[in-house]
Short mmCIF file of C-alpha atoms in Angstrom, two decimals:
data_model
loop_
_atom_site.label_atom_id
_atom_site.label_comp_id
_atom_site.label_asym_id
_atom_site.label_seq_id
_atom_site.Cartn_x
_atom_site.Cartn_y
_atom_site.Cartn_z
CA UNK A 2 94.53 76.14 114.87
CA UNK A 3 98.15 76.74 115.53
CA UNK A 4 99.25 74.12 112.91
CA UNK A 5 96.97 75.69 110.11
CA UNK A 6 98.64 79.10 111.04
CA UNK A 7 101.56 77.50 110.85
CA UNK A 8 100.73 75.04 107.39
CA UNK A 9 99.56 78.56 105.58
CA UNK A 10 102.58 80.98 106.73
CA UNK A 11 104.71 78.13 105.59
CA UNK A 12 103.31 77.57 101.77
CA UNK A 13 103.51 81.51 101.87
CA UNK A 14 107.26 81.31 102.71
CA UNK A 15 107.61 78.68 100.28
CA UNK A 16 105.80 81.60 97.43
CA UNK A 17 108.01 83.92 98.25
CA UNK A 18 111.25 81.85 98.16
CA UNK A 19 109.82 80.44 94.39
CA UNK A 20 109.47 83.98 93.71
CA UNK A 21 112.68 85.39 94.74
CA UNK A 22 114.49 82.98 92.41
CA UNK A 23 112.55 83.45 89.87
CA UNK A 24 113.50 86.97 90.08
CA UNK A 25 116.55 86.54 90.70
CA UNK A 26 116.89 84.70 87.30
CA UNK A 27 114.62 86.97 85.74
CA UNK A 28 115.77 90.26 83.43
CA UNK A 29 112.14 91.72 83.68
CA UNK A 30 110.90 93.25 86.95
CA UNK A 31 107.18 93.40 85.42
CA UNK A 32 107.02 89.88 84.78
CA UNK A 33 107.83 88.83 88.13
CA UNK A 34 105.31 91.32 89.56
CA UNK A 35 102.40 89.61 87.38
CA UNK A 36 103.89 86.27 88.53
CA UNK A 37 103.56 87.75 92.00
CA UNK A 38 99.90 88.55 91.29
CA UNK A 39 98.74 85.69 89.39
CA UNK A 40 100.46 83.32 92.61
CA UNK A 41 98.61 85.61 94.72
CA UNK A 42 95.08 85.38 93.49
CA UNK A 43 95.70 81.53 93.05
CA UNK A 44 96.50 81.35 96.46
CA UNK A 45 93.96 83.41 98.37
CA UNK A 46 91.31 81.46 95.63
CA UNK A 47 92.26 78.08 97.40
CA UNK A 48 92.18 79.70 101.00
CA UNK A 49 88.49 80.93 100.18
CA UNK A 50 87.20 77.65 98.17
CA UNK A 51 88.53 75.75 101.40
CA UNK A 52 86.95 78.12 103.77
CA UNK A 53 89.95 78.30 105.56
CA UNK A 54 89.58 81.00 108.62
CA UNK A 55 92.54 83.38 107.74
CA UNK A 56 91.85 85.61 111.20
CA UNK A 57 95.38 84.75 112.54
CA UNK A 58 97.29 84.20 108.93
CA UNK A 59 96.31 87.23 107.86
CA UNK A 60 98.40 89.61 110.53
CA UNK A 61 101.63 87.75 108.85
CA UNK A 62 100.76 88.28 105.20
CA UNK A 63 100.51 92.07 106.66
CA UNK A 64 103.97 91.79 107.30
CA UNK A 65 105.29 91.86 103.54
CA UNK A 66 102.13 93.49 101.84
CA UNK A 67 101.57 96.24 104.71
CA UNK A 68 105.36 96.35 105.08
CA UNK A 69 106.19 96.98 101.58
CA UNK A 70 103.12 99.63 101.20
CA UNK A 71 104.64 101.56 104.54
CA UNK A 72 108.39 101.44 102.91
CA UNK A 73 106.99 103.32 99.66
CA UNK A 74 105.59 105.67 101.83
CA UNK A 75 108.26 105.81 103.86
CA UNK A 76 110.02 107.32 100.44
CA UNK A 77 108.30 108.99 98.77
CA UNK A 78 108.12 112.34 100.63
CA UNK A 79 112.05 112.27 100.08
CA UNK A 80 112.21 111.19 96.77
CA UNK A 81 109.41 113.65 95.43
CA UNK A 82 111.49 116.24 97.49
CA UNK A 83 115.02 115.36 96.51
CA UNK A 84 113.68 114.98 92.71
CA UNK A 85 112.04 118.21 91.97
CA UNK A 86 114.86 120.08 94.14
CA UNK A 87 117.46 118.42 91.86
CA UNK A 88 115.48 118.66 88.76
CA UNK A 89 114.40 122.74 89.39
CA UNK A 90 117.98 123.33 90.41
CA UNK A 91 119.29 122.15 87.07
CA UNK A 92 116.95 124.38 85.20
CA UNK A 93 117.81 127.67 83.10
CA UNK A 94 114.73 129.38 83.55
CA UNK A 95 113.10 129.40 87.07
CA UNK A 96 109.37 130.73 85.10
CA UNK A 97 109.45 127.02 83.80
CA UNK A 98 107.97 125.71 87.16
CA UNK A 99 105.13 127.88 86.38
CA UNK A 100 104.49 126.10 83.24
CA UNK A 101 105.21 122.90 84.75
CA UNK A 102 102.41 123.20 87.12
CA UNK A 103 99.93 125.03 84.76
CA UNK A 104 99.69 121.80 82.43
CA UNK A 105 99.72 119.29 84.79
CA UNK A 106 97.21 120.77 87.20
CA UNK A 107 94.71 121.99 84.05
CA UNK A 108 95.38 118.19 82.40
CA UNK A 109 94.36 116.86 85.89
CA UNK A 110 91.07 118.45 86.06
CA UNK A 111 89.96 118.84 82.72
CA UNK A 112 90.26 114.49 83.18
CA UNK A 113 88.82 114.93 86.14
CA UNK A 114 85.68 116.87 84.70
CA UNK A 115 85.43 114.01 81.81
CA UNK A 116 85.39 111.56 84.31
CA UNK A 117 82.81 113.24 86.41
CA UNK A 118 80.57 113.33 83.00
CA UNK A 119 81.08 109.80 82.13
CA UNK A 120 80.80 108.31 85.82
CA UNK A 121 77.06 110.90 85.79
CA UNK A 122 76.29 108.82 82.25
CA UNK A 123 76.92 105.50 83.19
CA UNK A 124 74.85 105.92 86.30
CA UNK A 125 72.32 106.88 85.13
CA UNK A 126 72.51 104.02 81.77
CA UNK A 127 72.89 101.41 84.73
CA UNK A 128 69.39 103.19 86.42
CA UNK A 129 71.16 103.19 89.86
CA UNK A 130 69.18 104.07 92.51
CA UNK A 131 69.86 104.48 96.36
CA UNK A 132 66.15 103.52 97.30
CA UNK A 133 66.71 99.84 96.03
CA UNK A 134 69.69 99.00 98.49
CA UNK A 135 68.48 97.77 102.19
CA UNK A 136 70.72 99.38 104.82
CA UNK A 137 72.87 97.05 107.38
CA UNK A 138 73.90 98.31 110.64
CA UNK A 139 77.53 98.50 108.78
CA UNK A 140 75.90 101.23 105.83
CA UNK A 141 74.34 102.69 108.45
CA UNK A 142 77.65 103.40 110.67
CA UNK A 143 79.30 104.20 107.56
CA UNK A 144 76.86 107.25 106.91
CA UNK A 145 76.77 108.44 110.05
CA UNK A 146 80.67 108.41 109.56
CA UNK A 147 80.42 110.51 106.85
CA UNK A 148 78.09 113.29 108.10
CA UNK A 149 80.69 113.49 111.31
CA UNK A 150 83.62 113.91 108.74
CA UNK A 151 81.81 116.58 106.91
CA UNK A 152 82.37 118.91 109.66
CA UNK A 153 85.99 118.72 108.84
CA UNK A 154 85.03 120.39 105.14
CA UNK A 155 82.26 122.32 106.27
CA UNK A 156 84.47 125.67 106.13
CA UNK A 157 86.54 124.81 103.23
CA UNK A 158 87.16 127.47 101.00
CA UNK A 159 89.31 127.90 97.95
CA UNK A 160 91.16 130.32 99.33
CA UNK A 161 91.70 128.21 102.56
CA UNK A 162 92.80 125.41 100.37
CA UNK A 163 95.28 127.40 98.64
CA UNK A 164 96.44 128.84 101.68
CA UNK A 165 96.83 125.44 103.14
CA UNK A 166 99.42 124.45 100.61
CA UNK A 167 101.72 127.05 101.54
CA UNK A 168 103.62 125.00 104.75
CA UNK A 169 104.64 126.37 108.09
CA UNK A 170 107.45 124.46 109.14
CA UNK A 171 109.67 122.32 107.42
CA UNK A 172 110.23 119.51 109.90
CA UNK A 173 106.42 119.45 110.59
CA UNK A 174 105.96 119.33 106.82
CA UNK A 175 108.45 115.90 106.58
CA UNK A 176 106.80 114.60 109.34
CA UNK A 177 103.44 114.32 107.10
CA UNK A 178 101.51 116.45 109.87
CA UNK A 179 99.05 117.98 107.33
CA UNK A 180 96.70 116.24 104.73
CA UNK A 181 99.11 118.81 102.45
CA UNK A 182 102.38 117.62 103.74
CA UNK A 183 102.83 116.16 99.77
CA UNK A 184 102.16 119.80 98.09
CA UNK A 185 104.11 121.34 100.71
CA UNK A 186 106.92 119.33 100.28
CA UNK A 187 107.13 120.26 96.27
CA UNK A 188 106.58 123.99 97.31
CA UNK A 189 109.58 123.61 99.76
CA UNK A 190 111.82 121.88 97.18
CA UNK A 191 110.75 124.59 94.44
CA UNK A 192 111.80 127.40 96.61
CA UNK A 193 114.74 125.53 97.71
CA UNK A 194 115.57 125.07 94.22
CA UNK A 195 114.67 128.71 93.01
CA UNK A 196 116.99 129.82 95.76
CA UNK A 197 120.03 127.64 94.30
CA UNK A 198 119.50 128.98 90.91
CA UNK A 199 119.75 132.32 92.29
CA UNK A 200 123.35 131.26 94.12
CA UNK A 201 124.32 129.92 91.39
CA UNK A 202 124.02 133.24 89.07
CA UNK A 203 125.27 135.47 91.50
CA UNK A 204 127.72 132.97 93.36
CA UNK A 205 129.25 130.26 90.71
CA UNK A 206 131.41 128.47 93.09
CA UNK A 207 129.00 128.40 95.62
CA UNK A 208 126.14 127.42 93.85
CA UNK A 209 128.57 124.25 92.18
CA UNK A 210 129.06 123.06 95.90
CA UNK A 211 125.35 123.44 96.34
CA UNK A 212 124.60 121.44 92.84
CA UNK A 213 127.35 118.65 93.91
CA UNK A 214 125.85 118.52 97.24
CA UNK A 215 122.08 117.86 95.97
CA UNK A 216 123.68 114.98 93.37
CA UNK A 217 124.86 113.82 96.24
CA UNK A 218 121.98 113.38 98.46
CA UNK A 219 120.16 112.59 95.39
CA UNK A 220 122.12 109.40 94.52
CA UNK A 221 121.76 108.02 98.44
CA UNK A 222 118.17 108.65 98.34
CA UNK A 223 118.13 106.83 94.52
CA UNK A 224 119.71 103.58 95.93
CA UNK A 225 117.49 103.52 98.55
CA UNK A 226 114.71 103.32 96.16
CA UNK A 227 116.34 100.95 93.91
CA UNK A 228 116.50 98.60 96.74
CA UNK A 229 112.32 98.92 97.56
CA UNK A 230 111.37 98.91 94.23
CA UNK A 231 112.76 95.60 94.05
CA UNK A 232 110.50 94.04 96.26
CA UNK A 233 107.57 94.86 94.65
CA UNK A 234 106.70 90.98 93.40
CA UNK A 235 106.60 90.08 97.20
CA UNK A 236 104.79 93.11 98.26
CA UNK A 237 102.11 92.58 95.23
CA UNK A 238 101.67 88.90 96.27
CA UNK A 239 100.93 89.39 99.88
CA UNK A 240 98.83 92.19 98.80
CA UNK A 241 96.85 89.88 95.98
CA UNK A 242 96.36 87.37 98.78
CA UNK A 243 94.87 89.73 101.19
CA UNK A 244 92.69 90.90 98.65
CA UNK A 245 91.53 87.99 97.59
CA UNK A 246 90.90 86.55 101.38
CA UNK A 247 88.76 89.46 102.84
CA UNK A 248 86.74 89.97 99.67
CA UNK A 249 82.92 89.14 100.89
CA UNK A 250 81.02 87.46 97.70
CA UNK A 251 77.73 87.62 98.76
CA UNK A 252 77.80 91.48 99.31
CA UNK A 253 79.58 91.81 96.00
CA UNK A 254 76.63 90.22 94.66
CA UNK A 255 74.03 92.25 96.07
CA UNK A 256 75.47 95.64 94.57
CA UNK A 257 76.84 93.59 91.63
CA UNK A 258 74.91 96.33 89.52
CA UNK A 259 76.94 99.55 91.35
CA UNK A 260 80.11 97.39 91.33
CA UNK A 261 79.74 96.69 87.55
CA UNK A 262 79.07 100.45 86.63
CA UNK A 263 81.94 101.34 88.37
CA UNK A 264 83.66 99.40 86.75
CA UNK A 265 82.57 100.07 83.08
CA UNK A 266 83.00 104.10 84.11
CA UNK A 267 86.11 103.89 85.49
CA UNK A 268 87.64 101.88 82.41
CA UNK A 269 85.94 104.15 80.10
CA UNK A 270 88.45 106.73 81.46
CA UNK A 271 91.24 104.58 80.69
CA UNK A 272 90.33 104.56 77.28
CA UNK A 273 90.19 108.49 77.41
CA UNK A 274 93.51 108.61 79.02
CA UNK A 275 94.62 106.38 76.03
CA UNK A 276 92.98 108.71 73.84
CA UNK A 277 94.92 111.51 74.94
CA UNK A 278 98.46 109.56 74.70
CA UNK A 279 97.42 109.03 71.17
CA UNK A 280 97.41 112.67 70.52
CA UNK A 281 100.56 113.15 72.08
CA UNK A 282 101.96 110.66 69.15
CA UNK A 283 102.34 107.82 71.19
CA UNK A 284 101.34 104.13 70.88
CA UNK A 285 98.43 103.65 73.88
CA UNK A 286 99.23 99.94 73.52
CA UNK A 287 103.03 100.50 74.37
CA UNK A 288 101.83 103.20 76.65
CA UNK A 289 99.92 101.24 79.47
CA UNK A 290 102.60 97.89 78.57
CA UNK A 291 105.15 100.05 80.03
CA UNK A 292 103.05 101.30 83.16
CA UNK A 293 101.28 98.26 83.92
CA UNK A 294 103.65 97.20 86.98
CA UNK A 295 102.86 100.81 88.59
CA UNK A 296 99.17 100.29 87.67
CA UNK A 297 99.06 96.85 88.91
CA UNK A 298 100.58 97.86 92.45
CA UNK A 299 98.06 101.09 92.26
CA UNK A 300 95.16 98.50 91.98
CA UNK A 301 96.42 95.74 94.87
CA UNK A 302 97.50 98.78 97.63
CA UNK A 303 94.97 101.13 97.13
CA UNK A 304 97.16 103.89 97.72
CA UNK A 305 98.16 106.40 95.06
CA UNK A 306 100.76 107.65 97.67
CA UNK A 307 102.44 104.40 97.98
CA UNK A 308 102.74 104.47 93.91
CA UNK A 309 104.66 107.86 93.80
CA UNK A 310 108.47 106.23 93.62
CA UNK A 311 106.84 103.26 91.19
CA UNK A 312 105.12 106.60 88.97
CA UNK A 313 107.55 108.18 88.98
CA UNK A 314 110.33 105.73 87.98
CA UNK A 315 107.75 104.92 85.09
CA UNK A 316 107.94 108.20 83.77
CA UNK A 317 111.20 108.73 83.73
CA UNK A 318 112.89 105.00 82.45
CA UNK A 319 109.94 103.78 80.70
CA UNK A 320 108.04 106.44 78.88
CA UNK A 321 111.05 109.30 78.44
CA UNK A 322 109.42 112.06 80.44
CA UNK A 323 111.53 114.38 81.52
CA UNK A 324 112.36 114.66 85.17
CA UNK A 325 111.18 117.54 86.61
CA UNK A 326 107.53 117.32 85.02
CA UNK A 327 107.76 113.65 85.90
CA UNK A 328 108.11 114.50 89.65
CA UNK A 329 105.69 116.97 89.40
CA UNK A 330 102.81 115.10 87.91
CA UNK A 331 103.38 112.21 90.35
CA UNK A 332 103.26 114.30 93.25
CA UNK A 333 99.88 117.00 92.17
CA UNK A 334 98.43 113.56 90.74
CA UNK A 335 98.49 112.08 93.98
CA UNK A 336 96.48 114.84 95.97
CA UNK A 337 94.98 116.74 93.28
CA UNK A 338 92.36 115.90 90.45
CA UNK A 339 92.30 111.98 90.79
CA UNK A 340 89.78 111.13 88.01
CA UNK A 341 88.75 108.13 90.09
CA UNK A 342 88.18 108.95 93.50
CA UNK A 343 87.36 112.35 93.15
CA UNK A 344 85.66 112.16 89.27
CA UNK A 345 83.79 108.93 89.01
CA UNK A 346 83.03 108.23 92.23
CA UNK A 347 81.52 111.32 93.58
CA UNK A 348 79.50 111.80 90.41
CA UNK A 349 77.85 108.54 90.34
CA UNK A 350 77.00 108.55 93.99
CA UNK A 351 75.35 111.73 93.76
CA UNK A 352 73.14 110.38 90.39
CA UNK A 353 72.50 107.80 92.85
CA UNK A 354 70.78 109.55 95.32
CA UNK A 355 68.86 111.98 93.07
CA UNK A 356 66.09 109.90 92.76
CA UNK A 357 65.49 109.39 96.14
CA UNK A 358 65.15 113.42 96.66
CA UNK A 359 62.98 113.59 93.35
CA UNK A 360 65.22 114.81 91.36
CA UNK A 361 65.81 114.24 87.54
CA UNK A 362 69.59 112.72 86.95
CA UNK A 363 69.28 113.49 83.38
CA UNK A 364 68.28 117.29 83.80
CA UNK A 365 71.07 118.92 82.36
CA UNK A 366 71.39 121.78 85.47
CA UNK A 367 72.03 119.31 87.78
CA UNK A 368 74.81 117.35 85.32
CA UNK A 369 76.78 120.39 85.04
CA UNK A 370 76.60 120.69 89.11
CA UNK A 371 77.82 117.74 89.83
CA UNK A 372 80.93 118.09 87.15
CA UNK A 373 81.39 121.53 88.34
CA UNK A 374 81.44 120.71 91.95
CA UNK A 375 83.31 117.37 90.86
CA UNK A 376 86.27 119.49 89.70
CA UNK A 377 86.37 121.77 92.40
CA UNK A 378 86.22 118.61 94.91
CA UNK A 379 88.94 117.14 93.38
CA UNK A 380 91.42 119.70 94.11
CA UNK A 381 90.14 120.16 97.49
CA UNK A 382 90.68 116.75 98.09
CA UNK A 383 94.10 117.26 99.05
CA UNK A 384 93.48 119.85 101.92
CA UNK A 385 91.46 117.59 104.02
CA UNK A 386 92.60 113.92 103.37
CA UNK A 387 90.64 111.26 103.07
CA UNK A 388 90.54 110.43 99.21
CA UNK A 389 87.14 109.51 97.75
CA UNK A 390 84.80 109.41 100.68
CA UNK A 391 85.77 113.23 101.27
CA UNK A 392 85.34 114.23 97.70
CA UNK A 393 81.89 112.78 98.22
CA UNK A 394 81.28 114.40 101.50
CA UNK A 395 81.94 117.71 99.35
CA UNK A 396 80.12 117.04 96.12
CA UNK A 397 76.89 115.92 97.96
CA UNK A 398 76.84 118.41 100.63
CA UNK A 399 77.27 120.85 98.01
CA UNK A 400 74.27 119.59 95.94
CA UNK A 401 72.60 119.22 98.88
CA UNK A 402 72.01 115.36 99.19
CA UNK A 403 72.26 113.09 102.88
CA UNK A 404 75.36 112.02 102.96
CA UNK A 405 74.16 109.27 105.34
CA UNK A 406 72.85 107.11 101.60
CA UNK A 407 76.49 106.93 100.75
CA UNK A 408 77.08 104.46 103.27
CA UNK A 409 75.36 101.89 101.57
CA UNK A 410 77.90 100.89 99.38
CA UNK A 411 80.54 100.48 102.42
CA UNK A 412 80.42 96.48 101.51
CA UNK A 413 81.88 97.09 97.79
CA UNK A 414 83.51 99.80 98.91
CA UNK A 415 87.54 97.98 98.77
CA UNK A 416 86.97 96.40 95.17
CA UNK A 417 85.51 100.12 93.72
CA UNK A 418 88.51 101.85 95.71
CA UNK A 419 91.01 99.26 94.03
CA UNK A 420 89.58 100.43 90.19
CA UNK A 421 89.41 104.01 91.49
CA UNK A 422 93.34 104.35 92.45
CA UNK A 423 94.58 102.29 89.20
CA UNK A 424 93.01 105.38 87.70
CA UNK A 425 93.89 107.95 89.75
CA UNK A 426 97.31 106.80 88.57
CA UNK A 427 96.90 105.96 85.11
CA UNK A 428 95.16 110.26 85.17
CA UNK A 429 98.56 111.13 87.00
CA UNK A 430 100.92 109.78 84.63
CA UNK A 431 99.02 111.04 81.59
CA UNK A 432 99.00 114.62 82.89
CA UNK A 433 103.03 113.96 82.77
CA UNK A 434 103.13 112.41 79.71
CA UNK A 435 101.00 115.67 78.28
CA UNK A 436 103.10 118.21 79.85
CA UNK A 437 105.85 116.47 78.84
CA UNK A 438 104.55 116.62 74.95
CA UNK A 439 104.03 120.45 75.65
CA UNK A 440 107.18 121.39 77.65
CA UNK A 441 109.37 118.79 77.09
CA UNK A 442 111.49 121.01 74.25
CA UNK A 443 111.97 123.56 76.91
CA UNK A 444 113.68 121.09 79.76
CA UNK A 445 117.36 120.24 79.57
CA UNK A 446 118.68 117.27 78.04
CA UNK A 447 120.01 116.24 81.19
CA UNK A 448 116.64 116.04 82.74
CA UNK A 449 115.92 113.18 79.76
CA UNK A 450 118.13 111.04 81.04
CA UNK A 451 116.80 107.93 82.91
CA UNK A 452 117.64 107.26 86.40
CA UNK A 453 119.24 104.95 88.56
CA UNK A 454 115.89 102.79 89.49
CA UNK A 455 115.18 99.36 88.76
CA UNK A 456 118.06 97.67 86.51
CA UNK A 457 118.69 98.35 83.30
CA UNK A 458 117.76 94.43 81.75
CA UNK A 459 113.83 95.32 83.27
CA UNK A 460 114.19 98.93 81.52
CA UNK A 461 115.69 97.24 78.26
CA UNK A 462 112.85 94.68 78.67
CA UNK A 463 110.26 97.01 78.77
CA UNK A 464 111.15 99.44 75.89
CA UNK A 465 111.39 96.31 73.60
CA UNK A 466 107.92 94.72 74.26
#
């Protein structure tokens, strides 16, 4: 057993290396990250054909997959923070944050409401039904999972929620203590960078020392990202391999029907988030080109956290958004409105079960409650954690339904949730591409400008294909 271990963590070594000079010799970060992927997939395909147990191999492909995912969480509380206190500070008028946030946020769930609608049609096209799926003791543990959790939304208002934004205490807040720790950090950095507008006015000198002092910090916290966002073709292989390896077939192919009408909703909202970059006068095609290294680590990690810096540095470089609204849509898209997890997901689940209670999924009362609830879910989302199982947990307690039936997709439940963040994403970074079409007059030239991320032959790359 100890030579396999040894035999596998030694052809992944061997991967890696390839990979790293291809990279090396490379001017196009996105093509090594899809040569990452496709030596990933090959890789965890032979593992599985062989039937080789990957129990003890896969704790070291953890190390560079896991790893990488933990460093872009690692910074992207302080590069949301440093961004959008940079980005506000640099701004003539402090009412533009308002603005900011008004598009982005409305963009975010008027998506999310689409995708609510489509995930309710294609449910009910597919004839899903609850009933039809035979519980395991793991569906079982799942729901009963679920019903515990709901106690943690059982009180959650909209004024709670709100309120929940607002943070207590800075360190706490950096620490990630809250569910909200994300928000609060953007609310921190906009009052931080209200406050230097206001020394500024009053207090030139000052407020230059303050301004040099923020470009400062700003440029140490950019190299630090440079330096992760580099790794991403090791961090996707590992991550491709892992997926690949743990993936059980045969309960794929029992909800085959629920994975595949996932799958069709979920890239029907692609096509509406394409839709909507085509009214902002841009080419969809060269649109999703330029963001498909971001969406192709959103799919492997499952984490639209992690994808912040990655967002972010797409925005900016690759599709000429301007910086502030760039931070801003990365950091509401991650915890608020995700068209995905708290659309699709919720929606379809709840057509799902609606049968099984007797009632009609078609009846047109009970479609607008589940994309009303759906919307209001998805921006309480981000005050309890927890992504798309507690968007469920509100959607069907609200309606009514046992959240124990929602366990019985727990089996399919990594593959959906892999679809599900790609578009939580893709959603994000159309909301800044939108209020970047809207607002983008009003922002400063200087807040056009690309950024130090990634080198420039990848950016130069990109813009050409």
């Amino acid at each position: 057993m100890l030579t396999m271990i040894l035999l596998l963590v030694a052809v992944f070594i061997v991967l890696l290396y390839g990979l790293w000079r291809y990279h090396r010799q490379s001017d196009s970060l996105s093509r090594s990250v899809f040569l990452g992927l496709f030596l990933g997939v090959v890789y965890g395909l032979i593992l599985s054909a062989l039937n080789i147990d990957t129990t003890e191999f896969l704790p070291w492909i953890n190390i560079v997959g896991n790893g990488y995912v933990n460093l872009l969480k690692m910074i992207a509380m302080p590069l949301v923070f440093i961004s959008i206190l940079a980005a506000i500070a640099r701004l003539e008028k402090a009412s533009m944050i308002g603005s900011m946030s008004f598009w982005i946020i409305s963009t975010l769930l008027i998506t999310t409401g689409i995708a609510a609608l489509d995930g309710a049609i294609i449910a009910n096209l597919f004839h899903l039904d609850a009933s039809s799926i035979v519980q395991g003791q793991s569906e079982i543990a799942r729901g009963q999972s679920m019903i515990e959790s709901s106690t943690e939304v059982a009180d959650l208002t909209i004024p709670g929620l709100i309120l929940s934004f607002i943070p207590t205490s800075i360190g706490g807040t950096f620490a990630g203590l809250e569910s909200t720790s994300m928000i609060a950090a953007v609310v921190i950095a906009s009052l931080l960078g209200v406050a230097a507008l206001t020394v500024n006015k009053n207090e030139p000198e000052k407020g230059a020392v303050i301004i040099r002092g923020i470009d400062i910090l700003q440029s140490w916290i950019m190299a630090l990202v440079r330096f992760i966002i580099r790794l991403t073709p090791y961090g996707i292989l590992a991550l491709m391999i892992k997926v690949i390896v743990t993936t059980d077939a045969t309960a794929i192919w029992q909800l085959a029907k629920f994975l595949l009408a996932s799958y069709v909703a979920l890239f029907i909202m692609l096509l509406v988030h394409a839709f909507i970059i085509a009214l902002t006068g841009r080419s969809p095609i060269t649109h999703f080109k330029k963001i498909a290294p971001v969406l192709t680590f959103a799919f492997t990690s499952r984490s639209s956290a992690a994808s912040i810096p990655l967002n972010i540095d797409a925005q900016i470089n690759e599709l000429g958004v301007a910086k502030p609204i760039a931070n801003f849509s990365a950091s509401f898209g991650a915890t608020i409105g995700q068209n995905g997890c708290a659309g699709v997901y919720p929606a379809m689940l709840a057509i799902m079960i609606a049968p099984t209670m007797g009632i009609d999924p078609w009846s047109f009362g009970f479609l607008a409650s589940v994309i009303g609830i759906s919307m209001i879910a998805s921006f309480g989302v981000a005050g309890v954690g927890g992504g798309a199982t507690f968007a469920a947990i509100i959607v069907l307690s609200t309606l009514g339904m046992p959240l124990e039936l929602a366990g019985l997709l727990i089996s399919i439940e990594p593959l959906i949730d892999m679809m599900r963040t790609l578009v939580n994403v893709s959603g994000s970074i159309t909301s800044g591409v939108v209020g970047n079409r809207v607002l983008g007059k009003s922002i400063g030239a200087d807040d056009f400008a690309g950024t130090t991320i990634g080198n420039e032959s990848y950016n130069a790359a990109n813009k050409a294909a």
